[in-house]
């Protein structure tokens, strides 16, 4: 075992040296090219090479927790730790990037962007000082003000066995906030080796989540684990939570949505790994049980922790080197394409190049004109589409009133006369009635959406084609 670890450490250092040498060569080439034919624009490529090289040299393996707001990322981490130490249910404006690392003493160190010395705090002080009420956070967000602009990140040290071998877990501010914050969060991806992407069983796979995965995660050589949180809420939202047939049908529908959309991101060198990359978990139940008796039964956490431990002991090194290999290949392609674009230009004189630029200037001017025309057209079509949607929804409201009694009959729960006299039964009925009405509205909105889309498709200038 020791011999294997030594080989892995040696391979890391070798790969780190190779990537650093490539970065140095490209840096020198850009410096010399600046006074010759001009730079090739390789700054981003050089940064990526240097970053991955540095990470390999440090030997730290970073797991980044990503997800939209209200997916339960902090609750998930608290359940993983077994203690309620990270702030939960906090508005995005109060959130700071949190790095969870191994330490014998439980403490938080806040690092700043300016020259201030790091500040050590206990967990309670950290939560009190770096969280603010939701209404205040909302006001700051509307004004474009960041609550803690000088905070770089907070490092939480905790004696968690999972972190003992050079592993760090980064709890990011939530996605689906402002685009500026998204860029800050997603910019950290290049500094990590694997992703823990938290989703919700009650909001299966949104367009925003699809965009993040497609634009920022795909083809980066990262290992991705998907945690489908709030799995217990599927049962809680049923009109009759004891109806096992209805529960299994509801769970299967949710599973099918995720399997259809996530399978492409669970491929490791052509091998399908969906079953050991996607986990159904109930973070809040796991945290409650761990605080009460240490059990994780029925929460999905035992299966996830087992898979994560196997990954960190058996696949970690391969994952690191795979990412390094991918970065090197991407650098090769980028440089090759840049050279292919530049070489043909070197055979022509500056005067000839200037003449070519002058010759295409009218086309550029025409493109600017076309762009401005498109802007106006997009604005007009947008206004027309908004009006069409509003009219369609307005016209559907009278139909709801006219057919409500007949339509709602199949949704409403049954209540016997004597049940109404019992306080507990009456409260249970009222709760079931609320859920039934929510389901009725969701079904009606879904039906209206299909009809509205057909109506808009035949409106001149609104059709998606």
Coordinates of C-alpha atoms in Angstrom, one line a residue:
X1 CA 0.0 0.0 0.0
X2 CA 2.8 2.4 0.9
X3 CA 4.5 1.6 -2.4
X4 CA 1.4 2.4 -4.3
X5 CA 1.0 5.7 -2.5
X6 CA 4.6 6.6 -3.3
X7 CA 4.0 5.9 -7.0
X8 CA 0.9 8.1 -7.0
X9 CA 2.8 10.9 -5.3
X10 CA 5.7 10.6 -7.8
X11 CA 3.2 10.6 -10.8
X12 CA 1.6 13.7 -9.4
X13 CA 4.9 15.5 -9.2
X14 CA 5.9 14.4 -12.7
X15 CA 2.6 15.6 -14.2
X16 CA 2.9 18.8 -12.3
X17 CA 6.4 19.4 -13.7
X18 CA 5.2 18.6 -17.3
X19 CA 2.3 21.0 -17.1
X20 CA 4.4 23.7 -15.5
X21 CA 7.1 23.3 -18.3
X22 CA 4.3 23.7 -21.0
X23 CA 3.0 26.8 -19.3
X24 CA 6.5 28.3 -19.1
X25 CA 7.2 27.5 -22.8
X26 CA 3.9 29.2 -23.8
X27 CA 4.6 32.2 -21.6
X28 CA 8.0 32.7 -23.2
X29 CA 6.5 32.3 -26.7
X30 CA 3.8 35.0 -25.9
X31 CA 6.5 37.4 -24.6
X32 CA 8.6 36.9 -27.7
X33 CA 5.6 37.0 -30.0
X34 CA 4.5 40.4 -28.6
X35 CA 7.4 42.1 -30.4
X36 CA 7.2 40.0 -33.5
X37 CA 3.9 38.9 -35.1
X38 CA 1.8 39.6 -32.0
X39 CA 0.5 37.4 -29.1
X40 CA -1.7 34.4 -29.8
X41 CA -4.0 35.1 -26.9
X42 CA -3.0 32.1 -24.8
X43 CA -3.4 33.8 -21.3
X44 CA -6.4 31.6 -20.2
X45 CA -4.6 28.4 -21.4
X46 CA -1.5 29.3 -19.5
X47 CA -3.5 30.1 -16.3
X48 CA -5.3 26.7 -16.5
X49 CA -2.0 24.9 -16.9
X50 CA -0.4 26.7 -14.0
X51 CA -3.4 26.1 -11.8
X52 CA -3.7 22.4 -12.4
X53 CA 0.1 22.0 -12.1
X54 CA 0.0 23.8 -8.7
X55 CA -2.9 21.7 -7.5
X56 CA -1.1 18.4 -8.4
X57 CA 2.1 19.7 -6.6
X58 CA 0.1 20.5 -3.4
X59 CA -1.5 17.1 -3.3
X60 CA -4.8 18.5 -2.1
X61 CA -8.0 17.0 -3.6
X62 CA -10.9 19.5 -3.7
X63 CA -14.6 18.6 -3.9
X64 CA -16.8 21.5 -4.9
X65 CA -20.4 21.5 -3.8
X66 CA -22.6 23.2 -6.4
X67 CA -26.3 23.7 -6.8
X68 CA -29.1 26.2 -7.1
X69 CA -30.4 28.1 -4.1
X70 CA -32.6 26.1 -1.7
X71 CA -31.3 22.8 -2.7
X72 CA -30.0 22.1 0.8
X73 CA -26.2 22.2 0.2
X74 CA -25.3 23.4 3.7
X75 CA -27.7 20.9 5.3
X76 CA -26.1 18.2 3.2
X77 CA -22.7 19.1 4.5
X78 CA -23.9 19.4 8.1
X79 CA -25.3 15.9 7.8
X80 CA -22.1 14.6 6.3
X81 CA -20.2 16.2 9.2
X82 CA -22.7 15.0 11.8
X83 CA -23.1 18.4 13.4
X84 CA -25.1 21.6 12.7
X85 CA -22.1 23.9 12.1
X86 CA -22.7 25.6 8.7
X87 CA -25.4 28.3 8.3
X88 CA -28.5 26.9 6.5
X89 CA -31.5 28.6 4.8
X90 CA -29.5 31.7 4.3
X91 CA -30.2 34.2 1.5
X92 CA -27.5 34.2 -1.2
X93 CA -26.3 37.7 -0.3
X94 CA -25.1 36.5 3.1
X95 CA -23.3 33.4 1.8
X96 CA -19.5 33.2 1.6
X97 CA -17.4 30.6 0.0
X98 CA -16.6 28.0 2.7
X99 CA -13.7 25.6 2.6
X100 CA -14.0 22.5 4.8
X101 CA -10.7 21.0 5.7
X102 CA -9.2 18.6 8.3
X103 CA -8.2 19.9 11.7
X104 CA -8.0 18.5 15.2
X105 CA -9.6 21.6 16.7
X106 CA -13.1 22.7 15.5
X107 CA -12.8 26.3 14.4
X108 CA -13.5 28.8 11.6
X109 CA -10.9 31.1 10.0
X110 CA -12.2 33.9 7.8
X111 CA -9.8 35.1 5.1
X112 CA -10.0 38.6 3.6
X113 CA -9.3 40.1 0.2
X114 CA -7.4 43.1 1.7
X115 CA -4.4 43.2 4.0
X116 CA -6.4 42.2 7.1
X117 CA -5.0 39.3 9.1
X118 CA -7.2 36.1 9.1
X119 CA -9.8 36.0 11.8
X120 CA -10.4 32.9 13.9
X121 CA -13.9 32.3 15.2
X122 CA -16.0 29.6 16.9
X123 CA -19.0 28.3 14.9
X124 CA -21.7 30.2 16.6
X125 CA -19.9 33.5 16.3
X126 CA -19.3 32.8 12.6
X127 CA -23.0 32.2 12.0
X128 CA -24.0 35.3 13.9
X129 CA -21.5 37.6 12.3
X130 CA -21.7 36.4 8.7
X131 CA -25.5 36.0 8.3
X132 CA -28.1 38.7 8.0
X133 CA -31.9 38.6 8.0
X134 CA -33.5 37.6 4.6
X135 CA -35.3 40.9 4.2
X136 CA -32.1 42.9 4.6
X137 CA -30.3 40.5 2.2
X138 CA -33.0 41.0 -0.4
X139 CA -32.7 44.8 -0.2
X140 CA -28.9 44.5 -0.6
X141 CA -29.3 42.3 -3.6
X142 CA -31.8 44.7 -5.3
X143 CA -29.3 47.5 -4.8
X144 CA -26.4 45.4 -6.2
X145 CA -24.5 45.4 -2.9
X146 CA -22.6 42.4 -1.6
X147 CA -23.0 41.9 2.1
X148 CA -19.4 40.9 2.7
X149 CA -17.3 42.3 -0.1
X150 CA -14.0 42.0 1.6
X151 CA -14.3 38.3 2.6
X152 CA -12.4 36.0 0.3
X153 CA -13.5 32.7 1.9
X154 CA -14.0 31.0 5.3
X155 CA -12.0 27.9 6.2
X156 CA -13.8 25.5 8.5
X157 CA -11.5 23.0 10.2
X158 CA -13.1 19.8 11.6
X159 CA -11.8 16.4 12.6
X160 CA -13.7 14.5 9.9
X161 CA -12.0 11.3 8.8
X162 CA -13.1 11.9 5.2
X163 CA -10.9 15.0 5.1
X164 CA -7.8 13.5 6.8
X165 CA -5.9 12.5 3.6
X166 CA -5.6 15.9 2.0
X167 CA -9.3 16.3 0.9
X168 CA -11.1 19.6 1.0
X169 CA -14.8 20.2 0.5
X170 CA -15.8 23.7 -0.8
X171 CA -19.4 24.9 0.0
X172 CA -20.1 27.5 -2.7
X173 CA -22.7 30.2 -2.7
X174 CA -25.8 29.1 -4.5
X175 CA -26.2 29.2 -8.2
X176 CA -29.3 30.8 -9.8
X177 CA -28.5 34.1 -8.1
X178 CA -26.9 37.0 -9.9
X179 CA -24.8 36.3 -13.0
X180 CA -21.8 38.0 -11.3
X181 CA -22.0 35.6 -8.4
X182 CA -22.4 32.6 -10.7
X183 CA -19.2 33.6 -12.5
X184 CA -17.4 33.8 -9.2
X185 CA -18.7 30.4 -8.1
X186 CA -18.2 28.6 -11.4
X187 CA -14.8 30.2 -11.8
X188 CA -13.7 28.1 -8.8
X189 CA -14.4 24.9 -10.8
X190 CA -10.9 25.0 -12.4
X191 CA -9.4 24.8 -8.9
X192 CA -11.3 21.6 -8.1
X193 CA -11.1 17.9 -9.1
X194 CA -14.6 16.6 -8.5
X195 CA -18.1 18.1 -8.2
X196 CA -20.9 17.3 -5.7
X197 CA -23.9 18.7 -7.6
X198 CA -27.0 19.0 -5.3
X199 CA -30.4 18.8 -7.0
X200 CA -33.9 18.6 -5.6
X201 CA -36.5 15.8 -6.0
X202 CA -39.2 18.5 -5.7
X203 CA -37.9 20.6 -8.6
X204 CA -36.5 18.0 -11.0
X205 CA -33.7 19.3 -13.2
X206 CA -34.3 22.9 -14.1
X207 CA -33.1 24.7 -17.2
X208 CA -30.6 26.6 -15.1
X209 CA -29.1 23.4 -13.8
X210 CA -28.9 22.1 -17.4
X211 CA -27.1 25.3 -18.5
X212 CA -24.5 25.0 -15.7
X213 CA -23.7 21.4 -16.4
X214 CA -23.5 21.9 -20.1
X215 CA -21.5 25.1 -20.1
X216 CA -19.3 24.7 -17.1
X217 CA -19.0 21.0 -16.1
X218 CA -19.1 19.0 -19.3
X219 CA -15.8 18.0 -21.0
X220 CA -13.6 19.3 -18.1
X221 CA -12.4 15.9 -17.0
X222 CA -14.2 16.3 -13.7
X223 CA -15.8 13.5 -11.7
X224 CA -19.4 14.5 -10.9
X225 CA -21.5 13.1 -8.1
X226 CA -25.2 14.0 -8.1
X227 CA -27.1 14.3 -4.8
X228 CA -30.9 14.3 -5.4
X229 CA -31.9 15.9 -2.1
X230 CA -35.4 16.2 -0.5
X231 CA -36.2 12.7 -1.6
X232 CA -38.5 12.2 1.4
X233 CA -40.6 15.2 0.2
X234 CA -42.0 13.0 -2.6
X235 CA -43.9 11.0 -0.1
X236 CA -44.8 14.1 2.0
X237 CA -46.4 15.7 -0.9
X238 CA -48.8 12.9 -1.7
X239 CA -52.4 13.3 -0.8
X240 CA -52.2 9.9 1.0
X241 CA -48.6 9.4 2.1
X242 CA -49.5 5.8 3.1
X243 CA -50.4 4.9 -0.5
X244 CA -47.3 2.8 -1.4
X245 CA -48.4 2.3 -5.0
X246 CA -48.8 6.1 -5.6
X247 CA -45.4 6.6 -3.8
X248 CA -43.5 4.2 -6.1
X249 CA -45.1 5.7 -9.2
X250 CA -44.2 9.2 -8.1
X251 CA -40.6 8.2 -7.3
X252 CA -40.2 6.3 -10.6
X253 CA -41.4 9.4 -12.5
X254 CA -38.7 11.6 -10.7
X255 CA -36.0 8.9 -11.2
X256 CA -36.8 8.8 -15.0
X257 CA -36.4 12.6 -15.3
X258 CA -33.0 12.5 -13.7
X259 CA -31.8 9.4 -15.5
X260 CA -32.8 10.9 -18.8
X261 CA -30.9 14.1 -18.2
X262 CA -27.9 13.1 -16.1
X263 CA -26.7 9.9 -17.8
X264 CA -24.5 11.9 -20.2
X265 CA -22.6 13.4 -17.3
X266 CA -22.0 10.1 -15.6
X267 CA -19.7 8.7 -18.3
X268 CA -16.1 7.9 -17.3
X269 CA -14.0 7.3 -20.4
X270 CA -16.9 5.8 -22.2
X271 CA -18.1 3.7 -19.2
X272 CA -21.6 4.3 -17.9
X273 CA -21.4 5.1 -14.1
X274 CA -24.9 6.4 -13.4
X275 CA -25.6 4.0 -10.5
X276 CA -22.5 4.9 -8.5
X277 CA -22.7 8.6 -9.3
X278 CA -26.3 9.5 -8.6
X279 CA -27.8 9.2 -5.1
X280 CA -31.2 9.8 -3.6
X281 CA -30.8 11.5 -0.2
X282 CA -32.7 13.2 2.5
X283 CA -30.2 15.6 4.1
X284 CA -32.5 17.0 6.8
X285 CA -33.5 13.6 8.0
X286 CA -29.9 12.5 8.0
X287 CA -28.8 15.5 10.1
X288 CA -31.7 14.9 12.5
X289 CA -30.8 11.2 12.9
X290 CA -27.1 11.9 13.3
X291 CA -27.7 14.4 16.0
X292 CA -30.2 12.1 17.7
X293 CA -28.6 8.6 17.5
X294 CA -25.9 8.7 14.8
X295 CA -28.0 6.6 12.4
X296 CA -28.2 7.2 8.7
X297 CA -30.6 4.5 7.9
X298 CA -33.2 5.3 5.3
X299 CA -31.6 8.6 4.3
X300 CA -29.5 7.5 1.4
X301 CA -26.3 8.8 3.0
X302 CA -24.8 5.5 3.8
X303 CA -24.8 4.5 0.1
X304 CA -23.3 7.9 -0.9
X305 CA -20.6 7.9 1.8
X306 CA -19.6 4.3 0.8
X307 CA -19.3 5.3 -2.9
X308 CA -17.4 8.5 -2.0
X309 CA -14.9 6.7 0.2
X310 CA -14.3 4.1 -2.6
X311 CA -13.7 7.0 -5.1
X312 CA -11.3 8.8 -2.8
X313 CA -9.3 5.6 -2.1
X314 CA -9.4 3.9 -5.4
X315 CA -10.1 6.5 -8.1
X316 CA -8.8 9.8 -6.7
X317 CA -5.3 9.6 -8.3
X318 CA -6.7 8.5 -11.7
X319 CA -9.2 11.4 -11.6
X320 CA -6.5 13.9 -10.9
X321 CA -4.3 12.6 -13.7
X322 CA -7.2 12.4 -16.1
X323 CA -8.0 16.1 -15.5
X324 CA -4.3 17.0 -16.0
X325 CA -4.2 15.0 -19.3
X326 CA -7.3 16.7 -20.5
X327 CA -5.9 20.2 -19.7
X328 CA -2.7 19.3 -21.6
X329 CA -4.7 18.1 -24.7
X330 CA -6.9 21.3 -24.6
X331 CA -3.7 23.4 -24.5
X332 CA -2.3 21.5 -27.5
X333 CA -5.5 22.1 -29.5
X334 CA -5.7 25.7 -28.6
X335 CA -2.1 26.4 -29.5
X336 CA -2.4 24.4 -32.7
X337 CA -5.5 26.3 -33.8
X338 CA -3.9 29.7 -33.0
X339 CA -0.8 28.8 -35.0
X340 CA -2.9 27.6 -38.0
X341 CA -4.7 31.0 -38.0
X342 CA -1.5 33.0 -37.7
X343 CA 0.8 31.2 -40.1
X344 CA -1.0 32.1 -43.4
X345 CA -0.9 35.8 -42.3
X346 CA 2.9 35.8 -41.9
X347 CA 3.5 35.3 -45.7
X348 CA 1.9 38.7 -46.4
X349 CA 3.3 42.1 -45.9
X350 CA 1.7 44.6 -43.5
X351 CA 0.5 46.7 -46.4
X352 CA -1.3 43.7 -47.9
X353 CA -2.9 42.9 -44.6
X354 CA -4.1 46.5 -44.1
X355 CA -5.5 46.4 -47.6
X356 CA -7.5 43.2 -46.8
X357 CA -8.8 44.9 -43.6
X358 CA -10.0 47.9 -45.6
X359 CA -11.6 45.7 -48.2
X360 CA -13.8 43.9 -45.6
X361 CA -14.7 47.1 -43.7
X362 CA -18.0 47.6 -45.7
X363 CA -19.1 44.1 -44.7
X364 CA -18.4 44.9 -41.0
X365 CA -20.4 48.1 -41.3
X366 CA -23.2 46.1 -42.8
X367 CA -23.1 43.6 -40.0
X368 CA -23.4 46.4 -37.5
X369 CA -26.5 47.6 -39.3
X370 CA -28.0 44.1 -39.4
X371 CA -27.2 43.7 -35.7
X372 CA -29.1 46.9 -34.8
X373 CA -32.1 45.8 -36.9
X374 CA -32.1 42.4 -35.1
X375 CA -32.1 44.2 -31.8
X376 CA -35.2 46.2 -32.8
X377 CA -36.9 43.0 -34.2
X378 CA -36.2 41.0 -31.0
X379 CA -37.6 43.8 -28.9
X380 CA -40.8 44.0 -31.0
X381 CA -41.2 40.2 -31.0
X382 CA -40.6 40.0 -27.3
X383 CA -43.3 42.6 -26.6
X384 CA -45.7 40.8 -28.9
X385 CA -45.0 37.4 -27.3
X386 CA -45.5 38.9 -23.8
X387 CA -48.8 40.3 -24.9
X388 CA -49.8 36.9 -26.4
X389 CA -49.0 35.0 -23.2
X390 CA -50.9 37.5 -21.1
X391 CA -54.0 37.3 -23.3
X392 CA -53.8 33.5 -23.4
X393 CA -53.7 33.3 -19.6
X394 CA -56.4 35.9 -19.1
X395 CA -58.7 34.1 -21.4
X396 CA -58.2 30.8 -19.6
X397 CA -59.3 32.1 -16.2
X398 CA -63.1 32.1 -16.9
X399 CA -62.8 28.5 -18.0
X400 CA -61.3 27.5 -14.6
X401 CA -64.3 29.0 -12.7
X402 CA -66.8 27.3 -15.1
X403 CA -65.3 23.8 -14.8
X404 CA -63.9 23.9 -11.2
X405 CA -66.5 21.8 -9.5
X406 CA -66.3 19.0 -12.0
X407 CA -62.5 19.1 -12.5
X408 CA -61.6 19.3 -8.8
X409 CA -63.8 16.3 -7.8
X410 CA -61.0 13.8 -8.7
X411 CA -58.4 15.7 -6.6
X412 CA -60.3 16.4 -3.4
X413 CA -59.7 14.0 -0.4
X414 CA -62.5 12.2 1.2
X415 CA -63.8 13.4 4.6
X416 CA -66.6 11.6 6.4
X417 CA -69.1 13.5 8.5
X418 CA -67.8 12.3 11.9
X419 CA -64.2 12.9 10.9
X420 CA -65.0 16.6 10.6
X421 CA -65.9 16.7 14.3
X422 CA -62.5 15.3 15.3
X423 CA -59.8 18.1 15.5
X424 CA -56.9 15.9 14.3
X425 CA -58.9 14.5 11.3
X426 CA -60.1 18.0 10.3
X427 CA -56.5 19.3 10.3
X428 CA -55.4 16.2 8.3
X429 CA -58.2 16.9 5.8
X430 CA -57.2 20.6 5.5
X431 CA -53.6 19.7 4.8
X432 CA -54.7 17.1 2.2
X433 CA -57.0 19.7 0.7
X434 CA -54.2 22.2 0.3
X435 CA -52.0 19.6 -1.4
X436 CA -54.9 18.6 -3.7
X437 CA -55.5 22.2 -4.7
X438 CA -51.8 22.7 -5.5
X439 CA -51.8 19.6 -7.7
X440 CA -55.0 20.8 -9.4
X441 CA -53.4 24.2 -10.2
X442 CA -50.2 22.7 -11.4
X443 CA -52.0 20.4 -13.7
X444 CA -54.1 23.3 -15.0
X445 CA -51.1 25.5 -15.6
X446 CA -49.3 22.6 -17.4
X447 CA -52.3 22.2 -19.7
X448 CA -52.5 25.9 -20.3
X449 CA -48.8 26.0 -21.2
X450 CA -49.3 23.4 -24.0
X451 CA -52.3 25.3 -25.3
X452 CA -50.6 28.7 -25.1
X453 CA -47.5 27.4 -26.9
X454 CA -49.7 26.2 -29.8
X455 CA -51.5 29.5 -29.9
X456 CA -48.3 31.5 -29.9
X457 CA -46.8 29.3 -32.7
X458 CA -49.5 30.6 -35.1
X459 CA -49.2 34.2 -34.1
X460 CA -47.2 36.0 -36.8
X461 CA -43.7 36.9 -35.7
X462 CA -44.0 34.9 -32.4
X463 CA -43.4 31.3 -33.7
X464 CA -40.3 29.7 -32.3
X465 CA -39.3 28.6 -35.8

